[in-house]
CSV table of N, CA and C in Angstrom, one decimal:
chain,number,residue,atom,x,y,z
D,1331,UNK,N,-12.7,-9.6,2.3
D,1331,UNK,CA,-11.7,-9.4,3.4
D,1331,UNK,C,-12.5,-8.7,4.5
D,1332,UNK,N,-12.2,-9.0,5.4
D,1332,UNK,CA,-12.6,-8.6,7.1
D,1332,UNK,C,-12.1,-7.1,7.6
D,1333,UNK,N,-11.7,-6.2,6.7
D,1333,UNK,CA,-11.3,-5.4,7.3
D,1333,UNK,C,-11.2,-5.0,9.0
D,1334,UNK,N,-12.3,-5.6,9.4
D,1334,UNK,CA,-12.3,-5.0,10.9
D,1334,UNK,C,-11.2,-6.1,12.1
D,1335,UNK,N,-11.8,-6.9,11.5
D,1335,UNK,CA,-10.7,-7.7,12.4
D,1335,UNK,C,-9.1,-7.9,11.8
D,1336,UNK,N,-9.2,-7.5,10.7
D,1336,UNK,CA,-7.5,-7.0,10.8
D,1336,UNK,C,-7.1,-5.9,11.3
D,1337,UNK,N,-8.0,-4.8,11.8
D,1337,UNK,CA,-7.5,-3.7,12.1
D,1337,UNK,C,-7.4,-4.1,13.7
D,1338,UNK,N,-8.5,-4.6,14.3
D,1338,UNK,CA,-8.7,-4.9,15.6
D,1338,UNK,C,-7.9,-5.7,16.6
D,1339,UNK,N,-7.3,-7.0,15.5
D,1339,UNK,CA,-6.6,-7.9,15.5
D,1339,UNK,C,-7.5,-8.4,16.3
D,1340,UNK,N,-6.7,-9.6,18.1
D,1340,UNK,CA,-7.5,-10.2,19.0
D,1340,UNK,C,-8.4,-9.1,20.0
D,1341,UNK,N,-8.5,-8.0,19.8
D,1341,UNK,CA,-9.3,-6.9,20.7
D,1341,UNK,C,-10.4,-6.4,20.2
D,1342,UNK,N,-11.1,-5.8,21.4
D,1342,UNK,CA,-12.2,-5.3,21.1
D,1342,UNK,C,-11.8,-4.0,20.1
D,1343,UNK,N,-12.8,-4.0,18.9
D,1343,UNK,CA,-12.5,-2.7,17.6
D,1343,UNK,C,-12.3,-1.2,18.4
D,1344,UNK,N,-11.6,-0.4,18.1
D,1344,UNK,CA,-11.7,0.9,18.7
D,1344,UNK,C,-12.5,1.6,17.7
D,1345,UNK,N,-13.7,2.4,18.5
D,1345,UNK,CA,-14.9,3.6,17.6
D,1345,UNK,C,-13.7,3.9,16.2
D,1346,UNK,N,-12.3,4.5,16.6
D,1346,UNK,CA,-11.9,5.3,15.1
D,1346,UNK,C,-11.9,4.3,14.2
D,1347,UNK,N,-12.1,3.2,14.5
D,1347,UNK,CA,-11.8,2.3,13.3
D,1347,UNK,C,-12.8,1.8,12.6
D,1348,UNK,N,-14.0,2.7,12.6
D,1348,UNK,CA,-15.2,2.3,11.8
D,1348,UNK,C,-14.8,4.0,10.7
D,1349,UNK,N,-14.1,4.4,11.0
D,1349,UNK,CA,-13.7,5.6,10.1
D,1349,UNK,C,-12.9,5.2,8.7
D,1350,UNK,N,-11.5,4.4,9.6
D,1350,UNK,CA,-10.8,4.3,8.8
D,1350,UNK,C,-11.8,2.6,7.9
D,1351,UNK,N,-12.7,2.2,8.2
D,1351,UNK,CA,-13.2,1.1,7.5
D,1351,UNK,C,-14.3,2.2,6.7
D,1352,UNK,N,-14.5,2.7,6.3
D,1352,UNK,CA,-15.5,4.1,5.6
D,1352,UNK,C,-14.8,4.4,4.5
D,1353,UNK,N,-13.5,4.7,4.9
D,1353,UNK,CA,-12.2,5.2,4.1
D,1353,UNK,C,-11.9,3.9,3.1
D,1354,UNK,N,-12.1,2.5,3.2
D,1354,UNK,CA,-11.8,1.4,2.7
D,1354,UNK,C,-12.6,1.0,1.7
D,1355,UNK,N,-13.8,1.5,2.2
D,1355,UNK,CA,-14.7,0.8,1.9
D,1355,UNK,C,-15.7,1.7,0.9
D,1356,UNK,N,-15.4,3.2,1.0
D,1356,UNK,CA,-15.9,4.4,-0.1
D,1356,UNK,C,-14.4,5.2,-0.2
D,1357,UNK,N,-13.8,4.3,-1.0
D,1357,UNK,CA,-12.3,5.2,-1.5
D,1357,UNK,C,-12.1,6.6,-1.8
D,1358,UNK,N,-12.9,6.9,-2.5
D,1358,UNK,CA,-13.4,8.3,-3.1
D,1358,UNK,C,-13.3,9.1,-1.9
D,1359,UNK,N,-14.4,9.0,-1.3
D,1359,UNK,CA,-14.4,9.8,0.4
D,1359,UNK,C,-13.1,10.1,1.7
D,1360,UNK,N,-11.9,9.3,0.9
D,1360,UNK,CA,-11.0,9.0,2.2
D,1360,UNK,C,-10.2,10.9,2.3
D,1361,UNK,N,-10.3,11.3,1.4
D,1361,UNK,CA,-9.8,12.8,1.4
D,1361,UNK,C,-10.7,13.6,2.6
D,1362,UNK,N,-12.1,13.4,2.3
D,1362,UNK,CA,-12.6,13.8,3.5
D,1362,UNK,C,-13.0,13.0,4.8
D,1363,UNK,N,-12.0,12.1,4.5
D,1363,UNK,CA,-12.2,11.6,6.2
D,1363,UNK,C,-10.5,11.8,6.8
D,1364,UNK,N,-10.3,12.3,6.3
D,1364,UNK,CA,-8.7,12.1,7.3
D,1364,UNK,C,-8.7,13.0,8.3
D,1365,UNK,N,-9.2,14.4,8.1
D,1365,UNK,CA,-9.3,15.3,9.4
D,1365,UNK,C,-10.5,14.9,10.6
D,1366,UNK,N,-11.5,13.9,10.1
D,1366,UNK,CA,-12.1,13.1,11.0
D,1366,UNK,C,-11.6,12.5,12.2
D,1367,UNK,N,-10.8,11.3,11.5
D,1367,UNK,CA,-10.0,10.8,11.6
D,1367,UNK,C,-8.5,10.7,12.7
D,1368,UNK,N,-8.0,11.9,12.4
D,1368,UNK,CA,-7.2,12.4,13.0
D,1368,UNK,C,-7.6,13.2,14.6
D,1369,UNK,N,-9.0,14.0,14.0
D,1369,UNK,CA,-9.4,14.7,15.4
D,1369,UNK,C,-9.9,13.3,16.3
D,1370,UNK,N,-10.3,12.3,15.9
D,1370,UNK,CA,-11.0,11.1,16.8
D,1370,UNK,C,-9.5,10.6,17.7
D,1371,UNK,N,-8.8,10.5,16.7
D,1371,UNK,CA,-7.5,9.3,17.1
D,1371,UNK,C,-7.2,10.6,18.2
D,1372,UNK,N,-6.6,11.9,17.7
D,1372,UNK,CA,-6.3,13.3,18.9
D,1372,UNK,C,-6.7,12.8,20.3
D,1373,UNK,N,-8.1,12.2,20.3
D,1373,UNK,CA,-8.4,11.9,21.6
D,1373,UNK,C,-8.1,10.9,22.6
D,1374,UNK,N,-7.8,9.9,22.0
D,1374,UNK,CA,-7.3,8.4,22.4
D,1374,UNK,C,-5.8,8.7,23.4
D,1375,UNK,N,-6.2,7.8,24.0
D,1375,UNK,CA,-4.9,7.7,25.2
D,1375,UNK,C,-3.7,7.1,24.7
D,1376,UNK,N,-2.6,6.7,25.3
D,1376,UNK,CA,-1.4,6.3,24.9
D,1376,UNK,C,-1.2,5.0,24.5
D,1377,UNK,N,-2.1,4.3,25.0
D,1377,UNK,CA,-2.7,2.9,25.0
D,1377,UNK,C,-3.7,2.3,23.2
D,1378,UNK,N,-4.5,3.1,23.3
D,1378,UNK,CA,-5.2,3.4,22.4
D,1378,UNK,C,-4.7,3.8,21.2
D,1379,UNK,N,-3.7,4.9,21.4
D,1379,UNK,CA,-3.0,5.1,19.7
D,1379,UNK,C,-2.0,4.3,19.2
D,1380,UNK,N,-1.5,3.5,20.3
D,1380,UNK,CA,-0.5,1.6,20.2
D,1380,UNK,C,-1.7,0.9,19.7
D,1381,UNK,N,-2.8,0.6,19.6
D,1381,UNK,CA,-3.8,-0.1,19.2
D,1381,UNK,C,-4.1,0.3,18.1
D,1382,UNK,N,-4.6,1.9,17.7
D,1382,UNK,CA,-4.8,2.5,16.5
D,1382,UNK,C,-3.3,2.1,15.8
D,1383,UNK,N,-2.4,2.2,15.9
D,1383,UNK,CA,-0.9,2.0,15.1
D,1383,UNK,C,-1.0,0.9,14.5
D,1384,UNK,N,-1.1,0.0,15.4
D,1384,UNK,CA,-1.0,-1.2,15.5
D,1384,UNK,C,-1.7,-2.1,14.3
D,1385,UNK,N,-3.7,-1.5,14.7
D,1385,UNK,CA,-4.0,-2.1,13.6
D,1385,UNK,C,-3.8,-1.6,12.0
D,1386,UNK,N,-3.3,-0.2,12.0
D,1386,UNK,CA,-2.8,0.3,10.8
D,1386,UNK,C,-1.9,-0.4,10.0
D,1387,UNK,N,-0.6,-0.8,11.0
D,1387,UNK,CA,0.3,-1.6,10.2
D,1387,UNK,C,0.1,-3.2,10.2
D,1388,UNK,N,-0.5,-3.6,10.8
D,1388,UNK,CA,-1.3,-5.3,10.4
D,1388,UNK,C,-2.0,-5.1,9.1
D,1389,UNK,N,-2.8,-3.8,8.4
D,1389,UNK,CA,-3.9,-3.8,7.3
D,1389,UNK,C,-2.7,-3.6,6.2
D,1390,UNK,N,-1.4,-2.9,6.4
D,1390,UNK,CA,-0.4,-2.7,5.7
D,1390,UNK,C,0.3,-3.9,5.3
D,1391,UNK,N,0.4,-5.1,6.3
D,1391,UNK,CA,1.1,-6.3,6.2
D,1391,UNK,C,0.0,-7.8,5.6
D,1392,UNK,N,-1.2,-7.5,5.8
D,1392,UNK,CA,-2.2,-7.9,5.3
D,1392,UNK,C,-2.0,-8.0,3.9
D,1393,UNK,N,-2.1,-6.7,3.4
D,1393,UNK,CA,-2.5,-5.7,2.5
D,1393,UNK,C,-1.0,-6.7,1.3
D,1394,UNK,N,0.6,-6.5,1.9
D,1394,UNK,CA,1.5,-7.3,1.3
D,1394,UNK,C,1.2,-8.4,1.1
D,1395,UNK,N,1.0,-8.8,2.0
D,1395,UNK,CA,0.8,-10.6,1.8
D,1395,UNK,C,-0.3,-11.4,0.9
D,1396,UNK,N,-1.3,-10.3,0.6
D,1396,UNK,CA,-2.0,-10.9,-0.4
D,1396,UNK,C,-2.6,-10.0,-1.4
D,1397,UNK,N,-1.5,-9.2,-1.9
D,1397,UNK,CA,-1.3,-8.4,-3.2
D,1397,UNK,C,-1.5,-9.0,-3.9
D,1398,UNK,N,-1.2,-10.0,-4.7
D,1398,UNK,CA,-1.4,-10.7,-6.0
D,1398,UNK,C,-2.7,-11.1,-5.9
D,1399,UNK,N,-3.7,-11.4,-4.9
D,1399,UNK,CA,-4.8,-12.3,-5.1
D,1399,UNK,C,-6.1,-10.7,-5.4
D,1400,UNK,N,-5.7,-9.9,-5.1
D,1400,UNK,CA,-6.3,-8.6,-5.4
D,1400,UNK,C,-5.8,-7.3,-5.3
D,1401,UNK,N,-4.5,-6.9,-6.5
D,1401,UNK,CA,-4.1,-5.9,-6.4
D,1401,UNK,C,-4.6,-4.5,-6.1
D,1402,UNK,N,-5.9,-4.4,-6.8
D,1402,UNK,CA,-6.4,-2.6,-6.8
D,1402,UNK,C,-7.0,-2.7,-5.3
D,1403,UNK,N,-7.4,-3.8,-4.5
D,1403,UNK,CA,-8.0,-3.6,-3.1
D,1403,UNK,C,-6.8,-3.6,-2.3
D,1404,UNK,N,-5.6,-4.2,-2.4
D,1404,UNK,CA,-4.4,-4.3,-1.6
D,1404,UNK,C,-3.5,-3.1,-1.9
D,1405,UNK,N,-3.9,-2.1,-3.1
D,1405,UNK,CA,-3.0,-0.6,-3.3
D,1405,UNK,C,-3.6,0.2,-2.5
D,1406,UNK,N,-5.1,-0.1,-2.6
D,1406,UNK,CA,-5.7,0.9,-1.8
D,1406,UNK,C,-5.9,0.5,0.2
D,1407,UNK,N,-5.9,-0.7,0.6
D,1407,UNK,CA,-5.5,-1.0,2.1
D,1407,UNK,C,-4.4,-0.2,2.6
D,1408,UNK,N,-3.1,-0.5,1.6
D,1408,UNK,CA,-2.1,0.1,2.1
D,1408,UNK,C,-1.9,1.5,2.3
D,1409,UNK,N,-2.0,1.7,1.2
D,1409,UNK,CA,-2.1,3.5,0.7
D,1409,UNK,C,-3.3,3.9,2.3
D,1410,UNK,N,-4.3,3.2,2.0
D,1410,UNK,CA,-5.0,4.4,3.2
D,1410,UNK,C,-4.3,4.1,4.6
D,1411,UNK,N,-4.0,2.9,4.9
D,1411,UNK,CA,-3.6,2.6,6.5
D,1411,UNK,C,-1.8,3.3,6.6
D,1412,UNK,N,-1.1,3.4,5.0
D,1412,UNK,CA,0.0,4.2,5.7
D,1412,UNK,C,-0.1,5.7,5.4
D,1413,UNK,N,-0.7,6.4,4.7
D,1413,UNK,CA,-1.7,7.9,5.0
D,1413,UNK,C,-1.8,8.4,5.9
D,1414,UNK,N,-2.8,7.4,7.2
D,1414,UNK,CA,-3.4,7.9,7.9
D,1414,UNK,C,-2.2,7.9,9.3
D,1415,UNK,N,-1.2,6.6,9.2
D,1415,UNK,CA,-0.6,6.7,9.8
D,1415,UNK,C,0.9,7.7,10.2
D,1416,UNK,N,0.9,8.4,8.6
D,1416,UNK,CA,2.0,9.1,9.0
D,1416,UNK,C,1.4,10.1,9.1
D,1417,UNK,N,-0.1,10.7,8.7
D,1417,UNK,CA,-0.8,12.0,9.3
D,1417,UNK,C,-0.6,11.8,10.8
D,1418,UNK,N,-0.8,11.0,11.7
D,1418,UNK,CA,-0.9,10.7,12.8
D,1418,UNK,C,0.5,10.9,13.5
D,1419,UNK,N,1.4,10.3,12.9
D,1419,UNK,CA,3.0,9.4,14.2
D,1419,UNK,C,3.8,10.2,12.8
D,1420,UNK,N,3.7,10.8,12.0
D,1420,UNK,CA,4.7,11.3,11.3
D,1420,UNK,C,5.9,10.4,10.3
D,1421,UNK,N,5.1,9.1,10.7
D,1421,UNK,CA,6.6,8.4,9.9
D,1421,UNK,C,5.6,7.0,9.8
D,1422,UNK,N,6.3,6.0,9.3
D,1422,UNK,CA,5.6,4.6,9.5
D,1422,UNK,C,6.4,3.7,10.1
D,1423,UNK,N,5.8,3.2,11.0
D,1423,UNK,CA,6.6,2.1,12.2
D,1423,UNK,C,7.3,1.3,11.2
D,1424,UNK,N,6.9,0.3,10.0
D,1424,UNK,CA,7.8,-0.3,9.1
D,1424,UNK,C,9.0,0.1,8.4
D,1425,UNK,N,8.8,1.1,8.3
D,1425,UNK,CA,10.0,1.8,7.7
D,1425,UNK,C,11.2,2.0,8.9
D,1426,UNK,N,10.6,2.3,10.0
D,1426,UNK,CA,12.2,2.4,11.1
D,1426,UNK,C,12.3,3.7,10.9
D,1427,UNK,N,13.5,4.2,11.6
D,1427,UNK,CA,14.0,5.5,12.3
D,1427,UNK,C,15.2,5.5,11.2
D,1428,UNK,N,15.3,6.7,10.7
D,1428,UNK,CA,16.2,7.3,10.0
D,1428,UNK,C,17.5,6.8,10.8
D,1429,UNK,N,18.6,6.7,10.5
D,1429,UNK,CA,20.0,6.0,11.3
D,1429,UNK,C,20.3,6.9,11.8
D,1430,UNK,N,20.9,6.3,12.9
D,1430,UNK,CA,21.0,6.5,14.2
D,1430,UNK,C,20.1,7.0,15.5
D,1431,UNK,N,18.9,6.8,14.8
D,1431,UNK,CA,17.6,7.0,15.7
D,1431,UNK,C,17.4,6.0,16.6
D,1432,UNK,N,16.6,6.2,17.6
D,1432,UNK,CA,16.2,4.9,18.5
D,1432,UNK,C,15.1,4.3,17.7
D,1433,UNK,N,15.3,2.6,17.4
D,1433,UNK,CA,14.5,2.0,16.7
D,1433,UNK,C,13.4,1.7,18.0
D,1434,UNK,N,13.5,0.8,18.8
D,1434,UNK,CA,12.3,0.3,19.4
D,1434,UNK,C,12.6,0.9,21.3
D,1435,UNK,N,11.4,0.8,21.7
D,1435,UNK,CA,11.5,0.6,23.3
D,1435,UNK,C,12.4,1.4,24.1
């Protein structure tokens, strides 16, 4: 699996995302990469953390769609891209807004 271009999708990769492919790719280590992580994403513009989100929840939808062909690599995709995501935005875009929250836009 391509990790990077699922995270990247059709754009150029953002720098934090050689972090969270670190995190993927030496499982063990992702405990100490999340305050990395977090302080890199801290920096990113408004633009930028729609891009960081973004490819979080594509590695998460990846990650579903081909669970059965490699479960222990698709527990661990997900698990770290929604981790890092609710360290970050507090919640996970897939899940939605508790009722009566504004869902989108």
């Amino acid at each position: 699996m391509d990790y990077s271009k699922i995270l990247a999708g059709r754009e150029e990769p953002l720098p934090v995302f050689s972090r969270v492919l670190e995190a993927l790719d030496n499982f063990e280590e992702f405990p100490f990469l999340l305050e990395p992580i977090y302080r890199e994403a801290s920096e990113l513009g408004d633009d930028d953390l729609d891009r960081l989100r973004f490819g979080l929840v594509r590695l998460q939808v990846y990650a579903d769609i081909h669970r059965y062909e490699d479960m222990e690599a698709a527990q661990r995709m997900k698990y770290v891209a929604a981790t890092i995501e609710r360290v970050l935005f507090g919640r996970l875009l897939l899940e939605g807004e508790e009722a009566g929250g504004k869902q989108c836009c």
